[in-house]
Tab-separated table of C-alpha atoms in Angstrom:
chain	number	residue	atom	x	y	z
A	1	MET	CA	199.233	131.122	65.718
A	2	LEU	CA	200.186	129.160	68.682
A	3	ARG	CA	197.588	129.456	71.520
A	4	ILE	CA	198.759	129.462	75.134
A	5	PRO	CA	196.280	128.410	77.625
A	6	GLU	CA	195.639	130.738	80.591
A	7	LEU	CA	196.163	129.240	84.186
A	8	VAL	CA	194.269	130.602	87.053
A	9	LEU	CA	195.320	129.528	90.562
A	10	MET	CA	193.474	129.845	93.716
A	11	GLN	CA	194.662	128.565	97.202
A	12	ILE	CA	191.220	127.439	98.550
A	13	ALA	CA	192.691	125.559	101.711
A	14	ARG	CA	196.024	125.073	103.267
A	15	SER	CA	196.927	121.880	101.303
A	16	SER	CA	194.785	122.322	98.213
A	17	THR	CA	194.926	124.589	95.196
A	18	LEU	CA	192.352	125.107	92.357
A	19	LEU	CA	193.851	125.162	88.947
A	20	ALA	CA	191.753	126.628	86.248
A	21	TRP	CA	193.254	126.031	82.716
A	22	GLN	CA	191.374	128.159	79.866
A	23	LEU	CA	191.958	128.034	76.072
A	24	ILE	CA	190.259	130.180	73.791
A	25	PRO	CA	189.095	129.466	71.309
A	26	LEU	CA	189.595	125.600	71.276
A	27	PRO	CA	190.490	122.631	70.808
A	28	SER	CA	191.488	120.785	73.946
A	29	LEU	CA	193.458	120.704	76.934
A	30	SER	CA	194.950	117.940	79.039
A	31	ILE	CA	197.136	116.914	82.026
A	32	VAL	CA	199.063	113.571	82.276
A	33	ILE	CA	199.606	111.546	85.579
A	34	HIS	CA	201.975	108.788	86.042
A	35	LEU	CA	200.102	105.967	87.392
A	36	SER	CA	202.943	104.323	89.602
A	37	ARG	CA	201.559	106.123	92.534
A	38	VAL	CA	197.729	106.649	91.948
A	39	PRO	CA	196.064	103.331	93.578
A	40	ASN	CA	192.393	104.797	93.648
A	41	GLY	CA	189.878	106.703	92.037
A	42	GLY	CA	188.113	107.204	88.817
A	43	PRO	CA	184.790	105.884	87.478
A	44	GLU	CA	182.998	102.679	88.167
A	45	TYR	CA	183.424	100.549	84.910
A	46	ARG	CA	181.772	97.478	83.337
A	47	TYR	CA	185.374	95.589	83.594
A	48	GLN	CA	186.666	96.721	86.727
A	49	TYR	CA	190.406	96.432	87.911
A	50	TRP	CA	191.995	97.341	91.199
A	51	PRO	CA	194.455	98.741	91.375
A	52	ILE	CA	193.435	101.109	88.949
A	53	GLN	CA	196.869	101.019	86.929
A	54	HIS	CA	195.418	98.123	84.948
A	55	MET	CA	192.491	100.153	83.572
A	56	TYR	CA	192.103	100.979	79.909
A	57	TYR	CA	190.402	104.070	78.592
A	58	ASP	CA	190.434	105.289	75.097
A	59	LYS	CA	189.413	109.033	75.246
A	60	GLU	CA	186.152	108.298	76.767
A	61	PRO	CA	183.836	110.756	78.226
A	62	TYR	CA	183.530	110.743	81.996
A	63	LEU	CA	179.719	110.454	81.858
A	64	PRO	CA	177.039	107.672	82.977
A	65	THR	CA	175.492	107.740	79.648
A	66	HIS	CA	178.769	106.093	78.469
A	67	PRO	CA	177.984	102.308	77.175
A	68	THR	CA	180.469	100.912	79.852
A	69	ASN	CA	178.880	102.762	82.486
A	70	MET	CA	181.278	105.561	83.892
A	71	ALA	CA	178.870	105.432	86.860
A	72	LEU	CA	178.695	106.594	90.452
A	73	SER	CA	182.119	107.717	91.302
A	74	GLU	CA	183.222	111.174	91.688
A	75	ARG	CA	185.949	112.659	89.196
A	76	TYR	CA	188.462	112.025	91.888
A	77	TRP	CA	191.914	110.376	91.983
A	78	LEU	CA	194.179	109.614	94.868
A	79	SER	CA	197.864	108.865	95.057
A	80	SER	CA	199.721	106.555	97.506
A	81	LYS	CA	201.864	109.708	98.331
A	82	GLY	CA	198.974	111.774	99.558
A	83	ILE	CA	198.270	113.747	96.365
A	84	SER	CA	194.533	114.271	95.464
A	85	ILE	CA	193.088	115.400	92.126
A	86	TYR	CA	189.326	116.515	91.831
A	87	VAL	CA	188.128	117.670	88.557
A	88	ASN	CA	185.104	119.974	88.537
A	89	GLU	CA	181.829	118.580	86.912
A	90	THR	CA	181.755	121.542	84.611
A	91	SER	CA	184.764	120.711	82.767
A	92	PRO	CA	184.145	118.325	79.707
A	93	LEU	CA	186.106	115.690	80.699
A	94	PHE	CA	187.462	112.634	78.760
A	95	LEU	CA	189.684	109.860	79.886
A	96	ASP	CA	192.689	108.358	78.181
A	97	GLN	CA	194.630	105.747	80.150
A	98	ASN	CA	197.332	103.182	79.050
A	99	ASN	CA	196.244	104.009	75.484
A	100	TYR	CA	198.195	107.072	74.162
A	101	LEU	CA	200.898	106.799	77.010
A	102	ASP	CA	201.489	103.220	78.877
A	103	ASN	CA	201.313	103.619	82.457
A	104	HIS	CA	199.890	107.154	82.330
A	105	LEU	CA	196.392	108.508	82.928
A	106	CYS	CA	195.451	111.697	80.701
A	107	LEU	CA	192.702	113.932	81.871
A	108	ILE	CA	191.336	115.686	78.946
A	109	ALA	CA	189.047	118.706	78.241
A	110	LYS	CA	187.484	118.863	74.755
A	111	ASN	CA	184.681	120.672	72.974
A	112	LYS	CA	183.057	117.448	71.808
A	113	ALA	CA	179.947	115.118	71.941
A	114	PRO	CA	178.410	114.034	74.194
A	115	TYR	CA	179.018	117.339	76.018
A	116	ARG	CA	177.266	120.476	74.738
A	117	HIS	CA	179.199	123.020	72.766
A	118	ARG	CA	181.027	125.706	74.548
A	119	ASP	CA	182.873	128.944	73.224
A	120	SER	CA	185.953	128.138	75.437
A	121	ILE	CA	187.657	125.155	76.904
A	122	GLN	CA	188.233	124.822	80.713
A	123	LEU	CA	190.020	122.080	82.654
A	124	ASN	CA	189.152	123.008	86.400
A	125	TYR	CA	190.674	120.895	88.971
A	126	GLU	CA	191.818	120.854	92.510
A	127	LEU	CA	195.086	119.643	93.315
A	128	GLY	CA	195.862	118.720	97.071
A	129	VAL	CA	199.142	117.607	98.709
A	130	PHE	CA	198.520	115.882	102.003
A	131	LEU	CA	200.996	113.744	104.534
A	132	ASP	CA	199.349	110.412	103.282
A	133	PRO	CA	196.418	109.212	101.276
A	134	LYS	CA	194.299	108.474	104.247
A	135	THR	CA	194.540	112.387	105.347
A	136	ALA	CA	194.030	113.379	101.772
A	137	HIS	CA	190.931	111.306	101.406
A	138	GLN	CA	189.438	112.470	104.871
A	139	ASN	CA	190.133	116.121	103.538
A	140	MET	CA	188.202	115.173	100.192
A	141	VAL	CA	185.241	113.805	102.247
A	142	LYS	CA	185.132	117.221	104.103
A	143	THR	CA	185.290	119.497	101.023
A	144	HIS	CA	183.550	117.335	98.257
A	145	LEU	CA	182.505	113.817	99.058
A	146	GLY	CA	180.320	114.219	102.104
A	147	LYS	CA	179.357	111.835	104.582
A	148	PRO	CA	176.608	109.361	104.698
A	149	THR	CA	173.808	110.716	107.067
A	150	GLY	CA	172.585	107.295	108.423
A	151	HIS	CA	172.720	103.591	107.829
A	152	PRO	CA	170.254	100.777	106.522
A	153	ASP	CA	167.985	99.334	109.502
A	154	GLU	CA	169.907	96.601	111.499
A	155	ARG	CA	167.901	93.761	110.278
A	156	MET	CA	168.971	94.284	106.706
A	157	ILE	CA	172.535	94.271	107.723
A	158	GLN	CA	172.427	91.207	110.004
A	159	HIS	CA	170.532	88.748	107.834
A	160	PRO	CA	170.347	87.998	104.255
A	161	ILE	CA	168.116	89.257	101.443
A	162	TRP	CA	166.356	86.545	99.500
A	163	SER	CA	165.532	87.165	95.843
A	164	THR	CA	163.359	85.093	93.490
A	165	TRP	CA	165.414	86.135	90.622
A	166	ALA	CA	168.240	83.754	89.992
A	167	ARG	CA	166.425	80.683	90.971
A	168	TYR	CA	163.119	81.257	89.290
A	169	LYS	CA	163.808	83.911	86.773
A	170	ALA	CA	160.499	85.199	85.446
A	171	ASN	CA	158.599	82.153	86.359
A	172	ILE	CA	157.062	83.259	89.641
A	173	THR	CA	153.589	83.035	91.067
A	174	ASP	CA	152.219	83.585	94.484
A	175	LYS	CA	152.527	79.961	95.304
A	176	ILE	CA	156.185	79.875	94.351
A	177	VAL	CA	156.997	82.967	96.494
A	178	GLU	CA	155.150	81.463	99.363
A	179	THR	CA	156.971	78.111	98.904
A	180	TYR	CA	160.397	79.645	98.638
A	181	ALA	CA	159.558	81.371	102.206
A	182	ASP	CA	158.923	78.096	103.608
A	183	GLU	CA	162.134	76.474	102.139
A	184	ILE	CA	164.049	79.455	103.964
A	185	ILE	CA	162.257	78.622	107.182
A	186	ALA	CA	162.561	74.876	106.964
A	187	ASN	CA	166.296	75.194	106.243
A	188	LYS	CA	166.745	77.274	109.466
A	189	PHE	CA	167.913	80.435	107.720
A	190	TYR	CA	166.922	83.844	108.851
A	191	ASN	CA	165.760	86.912	106.688
A	192	SER	CA	165.935	90.364	106.298
A	193	GLN	CA	163.449	90.453	103.525
A	194	ILE	CA	162.003	88.516	100.715
A	195	GLU	CA	162.296	90.202	97.340
A	196	ILE	CA	159.739	89.590	94.413
A	197	ASP	CA	161.943	89.964	91.580
A	198	ASP	CA	161.530	89.867	87.697
A	199	LYS	CA	158.135	89.683	86.012
A	200	TRP	CA	155.538	90.315	88.662
A	201	GLU	CA	154.070	93.135	86.617
A	202	THR	CA	151.528	92.873	83.741
A	203	CYS	CA	154.138	94.212	81.578
A	204	TYR	CA	157.669	96.169	82.269
A	205	GLY	CA	156.747	99.459	83.427
A	206	SER	CA	153.183	99.106	84.342
A	207	ALA	CA	153.782	98.659	88.073
A	208	VAL	CA	150.452	96.453	88.247
A	209	PHE	CA	150.736	93.007	89.553
A	210	ASP	CA	149.773	90.263	87.040
A	211	PRO	CA	146.298	89.153	88.091
A	212	ILE	CA	147.002	85.571	86.831
A	213	LYS	CA	150.415	85.026	88.680
A	214	PHE	CA	149.103	87.131	91.710
A	215	PRO	CA	145.376	86.901	92.156
A	216	ASN	CA	145.463	88.321	95.732
A	217	VAL	CA	148.739	90.151	96.332
A	218	THR	CA	147.261	91.567	99.595
A	219	ALA	CA	146.711	88.214	101.186
A	220	LEU	CA	150.120	86.704	99.931
A	221	VAL	CA	151.856	89.878	101.508
A	222	GLN	CA	149.948	89.247	104.845
A	223	ARG	CA	150.851	85.369	104.814
A	224	LEU	CA	154.368	86.282	104.137
A	225	LYS	CA	154.611	88.790	107.122
A	226	GLN	CA	152.823	86.271	109.494
A	227	LYS	CA	155.872	83.914	108.497
A	228	GLY	CA	158.525	86.544	109.560
A	229	PHE	CA	159.306	88.160	106.307
A	230	ARG	CA	159.117	91.655	105.146
A	231	VAL	CA	158.405	91.862	101.321
A	232	THR	CA	160.006	94.062	98.704
A	233	LEU	CA	159.645	94.390	95.098
A	234	TRP	CA	162.183	94.451	92.155
A	235	ILE	CA	161.752	97.874	90.421
A	236	HIS	CA	163.596	98.400	87.214
A	237	PRO	CA	164.270	100.906	84.475
A	238	PHE	CA	163.118	98.845	81.529
A	239	ILE	CA	159.630	99.109	79.939
A	240	ASN	CA	158.084	96.793	77.542
A	241	ARG	CA	157.214	97.767	73.709
A	242	ASP	CA	153.469	96.961	74.368
A	243	CYS	CA	153.453	98.505	77.909
A	244	GLU	CA	151.565	101.825	77.000
A	245	PRO	CA	151.637	104.615	77.662
A	246	ALA	CA	154.874	104.289	79.460
A	247	TYR	CA	156.769	102.878	76.394
A	248	SER	CA	155.988	105.915	74.175
A	249	THR	CA	157.050	108.343	76.847
A	250	ALA	CA	160.265	106.489	77.398
A	251	LEU	CA	160.925	106.337	73.438
A	252	GLN	CA	160.431	110.038	73.268
A	253	ASN	CA	163.111	110.616	75.929
A	254	SER	CA	165.458	107.831	75.263
A	255	PHE	CA	164.791	106.122	78.719
A	256	PHE	CA	164.181	102.594	77.311
A	257	VAL	CA	166.848	99.856	77.348
A	258	LYS	CA	167.746	98.596	73.765
A	259	ASP	CA	168.111	94.960	72.789
A	260	LEU	CA	166.119	93.876	75.877
A	261	ASN	CA	166.263	90.057	75.308
A	262	ARG	CA	170.162	89.959	75.032
A	263	ARG	CA	170.726	88.223	78.302
A	264	VAL	CA	173.970	86.783	79.435
A	265	GLN	CA	173.526	83.150	80.377
A	266	MET	CA	175.735	81.538	82.947
A	267	SER	CA	175.570	78.703	85.017
A	268	TRP	CA	176.650	78.551	88.910
A	269	TRP	CA	178.548	75.880	90.615
A	270	GLN	CA	179.044	74.967	94.125
A	271	GLU	CA	182.578	76.403	94.478
A	272	LEU	CA	181.799	79.706	92.872
A	273	PHE	CA	178.575	79.937	95.021
A	274	ILE	CA	180.321	79.202	98.160
A	275	ARG	CA	183.530	81.519	97.461
A	276	TRP	CA	181.058	84.393	96.411
A	277	LEU	CA	179.267	84.124	99.698
A	278	GLN	CA	182.562	84.083	101.819
A	279	ALA	CA	183.892	86.947	99.787
A	280	ASN	CA	180.768	89.173	100.885
A	281	VAL	CA	180.692	87.889	104.595
A	282	PHE	CA	182.403	91.287	105.856
A	283	MET	CA	180.301	93.650	103.571
A	284	PRO	CA	177.301	95.421	104.906
A	285	SER	CA	174.694	93.115	103.219
A	286	LEU	CA	174.115	89.663	102.176
A	287	GLN	CA	171.687	88.556	99.576
A	288	TYR	CA	170.767	85.185	98.185
A	289	SER	CA	168.997	84.427	94.978
A	290	PHE	CA	170.237	81.049	94.104
A	291	VAL	CA	169.722	79.087	97.379
A	292	PRO	CA	172.279	76.724	99.240
A	293	TRP	CA	169.640	73.572	99.239
A	294	ASP	CA	169.954	73.634	95.276
A	295	TYR	CA	173.267	72.192	95.695
A	296	ASP	CA	174.013	69.660	98.800
A	297	LYS	CA	173.990	69.627	102.340
A	298	GLU	CA	177.621	70.393	102.414
A	299	THR	CA	176.718	73.732	100.900
A	300	ILE	CA	173.843	74.328	103.179
A	301	ALA	CA	176.073	73.694	106.232
A	302	ILE	CA	178.988	76.194	104.861
A	303	CYS	CA	176.613	78.762	103.836
A	304	LYS	CA	174.760	78.571	107.091
A	305	LYS	CA	178.110	78.781	108.978
A	306	TYR	CA	179.085	81.937	107.211
A	307	THR	CA	175.708	83.548	107.279
A	308	ASP	CA	175.570	83.136	110.901
A	309	LEU	CA	179.214	84.623	111.151
A	310	HIS	CA	177.935	87.793	109.119
A	311	ALA	CA	174.770	88.202	111.679
A	312	ASN	CA	177.333	88.010	114.507
A	313	MET	CA	179.262	90.762	112.808
A	314	THR	CA	176.449	93.165	112.674
A	315	PRO	CA	177.980	95.244	115.720
A	316	GLU	CA	181.203	95.581	113.869
A	317	ILE	CA	179.474	96.699	110.621
A	318	LEU	CA	177.159	99.186	112.389
A	319	ASN	CA	180.229	100.525	114.159
A	320	ALA	CA	181.960	100.959	110.842
A	321	MET	CA	178.706	102.697	109.428
A	322	GLN	CA	178.686	104.938	112.454
A	323	GLN	CA	182.285	105.847	111.993
A	324	ALA	CA	181.370	106.604	108.147
A	325	ILE	CA	178.637	109.052	109.380
A	326	THR	CA	180.769	110.785	111.819
A	327	LYS	CA	184.092	110.623	110.429
A	328	GLY	CA	183.642	109.951	106.762
A	329	THR	CA	185.653	106.948	106.929
A	330	PRO	CA	184.896	103.966	104.354
A	331	VAL	CA	182.994	100.982	105.854
A	332	ASN	CA	185.371	98.528	103.740
A	333	PRO	CA	188.459	100.122	102.969
A	334	PRO	CA	191.691	98.660	101.329
A	335	ILE	CA	194.164	97.328	103.733
A	336	TRP	CA	196.745	100.204	103.132
A	337	TRP	CA	194.113	102.205	105.204
A	338	ILE	CA	195.725	100.691	108.486
A	339	ASP	CA	199.346	102.058	107.191
A	340	PRO	CA	199.324	104.610	104.500
A	341	THR	CA	203.262	104.120	104.484
A	342	ASP	CA	203.087	100.384	103.923
A	343	GLU	CA	204.067	100.234	100.027
A	344	GLU	CA	203.337	96.444	100.008
A	345	ALA	CA	199.809	97.044	100.996
A	346	TYR	CA	199.000	99.214	97.956
A	347	LYS	CA	199.677	96.070	95.928
A	348	ILE	CA	196.986	93.717	97.337
A	349	ASN	CA	193.794	93.511	95.342
A	350	ASP	CA	192.049	90.553	96.968
A	351	GLU	CA	191.801	91.537	100.445
A	352	TYR	CA	189.830	94.129	102.169
A	353	LEU	CA	188.971	95.573	105.861
A	354	LEU	CA	185.756	95.862	107.803
A	355	GLY	CA	186.319	99.163	109.544
A	356	GLU	CA	189.917	98.938	110.961
A	357	THR	CA	189.391	95.742	113.124
A	358	ILE	CA	188.889	92.902	110.620
A	359	LEU	CA	190.937	91.735	107.641
A	360	ALA	CA	189.245	89.333	105.107
A	361	ALA	CA	191.239	87.508	102.679
A	362	PRO	CA	188.657	85.335	100.581
A	363	VAL	CA	189.736	82.893	97.941
A	364	THR	CA	188.966	84.484	94.607
A	365	GLN	CA	190.492	81.976	92.068
A	366	GLU	CA	188.767	78.791	90.731
A	367	GLY	CA	190.081	75.513	92.440
A	368	PHE	CA	192.472	77.149	94.738
A	369	THR	CA	192.451	75.723	98.314
A	370	ARG	CA	195.711	77.750	99.385
A	371	ARG	CA	196.572	81.407	99.017
A	372	ASP	CA	199.221	84.140	100.048
A	373	ILE	CA	197.988	86.668	102.425
A	374	TYR	CA	199.484	89.986	103.611
A	375	LEU	CA	198.923	91.387	106.924
A	376	PRO	CA	199.598	94.996	107.611
A	377	ILE	CA	201.022	96.519	110.895
A	378	GLY	CA	199.509	95.413	113.997
A	379	THR	CA	198.774	92.260	116.075
A	380	TRP	CA	196.476	89.788	114.368
A	381	PHE	CA	194.308	87.047	115.753
A	382	ASP	CA	193.494	84.130	113.261
A	383	PRO	CA	189.973	82.583	114.379
A	384	ASN	CA	190.494	79.687	112.017
A	385	LYS	CA	193.858	78.500	113.800
A	386	GLY	CA	193.467	80.354	117.119
A	387	THR	CA	196.973	81.851	116.549
A	388	ILE	CA	198.610	85.520	116.886
A	389	ILE	CA	200.392	86.897	114.312
A	390	ASN	CA	202.382	90.200	114.197
A	391	GLY	CA	202.351	92.411	111.078
A	392	PRO	CA	203.498	93.481	108.782
A	393	THR	CA	204.141	89.718	107.331
A	394	TRP	CA	203.222	87.453	104.387
A	395	LEU	CA	201.561	84.153	105.341
A	396	ARG	CA	202.387	82.060	102.508
A	397	ASP	CA	200.450	79.216	101.268
A	398	TYR	CA	197.532	79.531	104.016
A	399	ASP	CA	195.400	76.523	104.067
A	400	ALA	CA	191.996	77.415	102.903
A	401	PRO	CA	189.769	74.529	101.510
A	402	LEU	CA	186.352	75.195	100.545
A	403	ASP	CA	184.673	75.615	104.049
A	404	ILE	CA	187.605	78.167	105.189
A	405	LEU	CA	187.329	81.742	104.760
A	406	PRO	CA	190.717	83.249	105.889
A	407	TYR	CA	189.983	86.278	108.061
A	408	PHE	CA	191.850	87.894	110.730
A	409	ILE	CA	190.836	90.319	113.949
A	410	LYS	CA	193.228	93.058	115.064
A	411	LYS	CA	194.239	93.069	118.718
A	412	LYS	CA	191.944	94.599	121.292
A	413	HIS	CA	189.010	93.605	119.067
A	414	TYR	CA	188.644	89.692	119.933
C-alpha cells in the first residue's frame, strides 16, 4: 500500500512558512533543492568549499559526531534569490549533495542511526521568501540565529596572539617560553597574549604543570606579565592513556580521541606564511605560531607591515563587531552583501569584506603575483596605488607581488 506523507503548513511570519511533513510508519522523507541559486549554508566540513555548490555529501548525518565534522553551523541554507530554509533540530536529518543528483542538495529525514529510533518520521523545515538574501539572512538572525552579546577585548583584536605550538611543538619549558617572549619584544612586535601550547601538563588531561619543565609557574607568569604579556594555556579535549582517573572516565563515555599519534606533518615556506597572514589581516584576530624571524629579514618586514595594518584596522573591526551585536550583520560578509542583486558577486570565492567598508582580495594560489579582482557597486579607493575605482568592475591582472595585499576602501571611509 502506498503511504502518503501528511503535510502541515503554518504561516509563522509574513514571509515565512513552517512546513512539517510526517510519514507513518516509515521509511524516509526528503526534499530536493537545485544548487544553482544556493550560495550559502550547511555545515562546517573537513574539506570546505565555497560556493557550497561544490560540496559533496553521501547521505551523511547532520551531527557534530560525524567523522568529517558537520560542526558549528545551523541547519540553514540561503539562496541568492532571497529564499531561506531552516530545518528543525528535531528532524533526523541526512544530507546528500552532488551524489544521487548532480547539482542538487537532498535534505533527507530517515529513521536510522546515529539518530535514536522513532515511531514516525518528521521533516520539519521553515521556508522563507524575501526580497533578497541579505534581508532573508537578517530575518534568520532575528528568528533563529541570534546576535552576539559582546566582542573580545580590544587588545586581542588589535595585536597578535603568539602561540608556542608550531615552532616548538611539545618541546617547551619555562626557559623556552621566556626566550620566545624576549624574541617577540626584540623584533619589535606587539602582543595580545602569549599562549603556552601543547605538553605543559604532566599528562594529557591532568591540568597539572609538568614540574620538570615548569618548576615555578607562578614566577614565570609574573615575569611574562612584567614584560607586558598576558598568558593563556592551550586546553584540549584529549586524554593520555596513563592519565588516570581522567582516561577511564573518558573511555567509559567515548570522550577520548582515537589514534592520538596520527599527526599530519607539514612544512611551511615563506610564501605560504606571508600569504596566510595577508589573508587574515582584516579578520577579527591574528595568531602567530611559526614566527617571521624563522625565515629572513624580508619576511620580518612584510609581517610587521601587515601586523601593523591589522592593528590600525582595530576601529573598523570593532565597529563591524558592534554592528553584529546591534543588527546581527556578519563581521566578514561575502562581497555580494553590498549588492545582493549582483550575480557576478556570488561567483567570487577568494575575496571578502570587513563590514561594508573594506574589501580584501588576498593572493591564495602558490607562485602567483597577479590576480583578477572583482569590485562590487560603489566607489573604491586603492591604498596600494592611490587610485579611485568605480564598481562594479573587474580589475584584471592586478599586480600583487609577495609584499602586496590587494585591498580597497569604500568611499567615505578613507
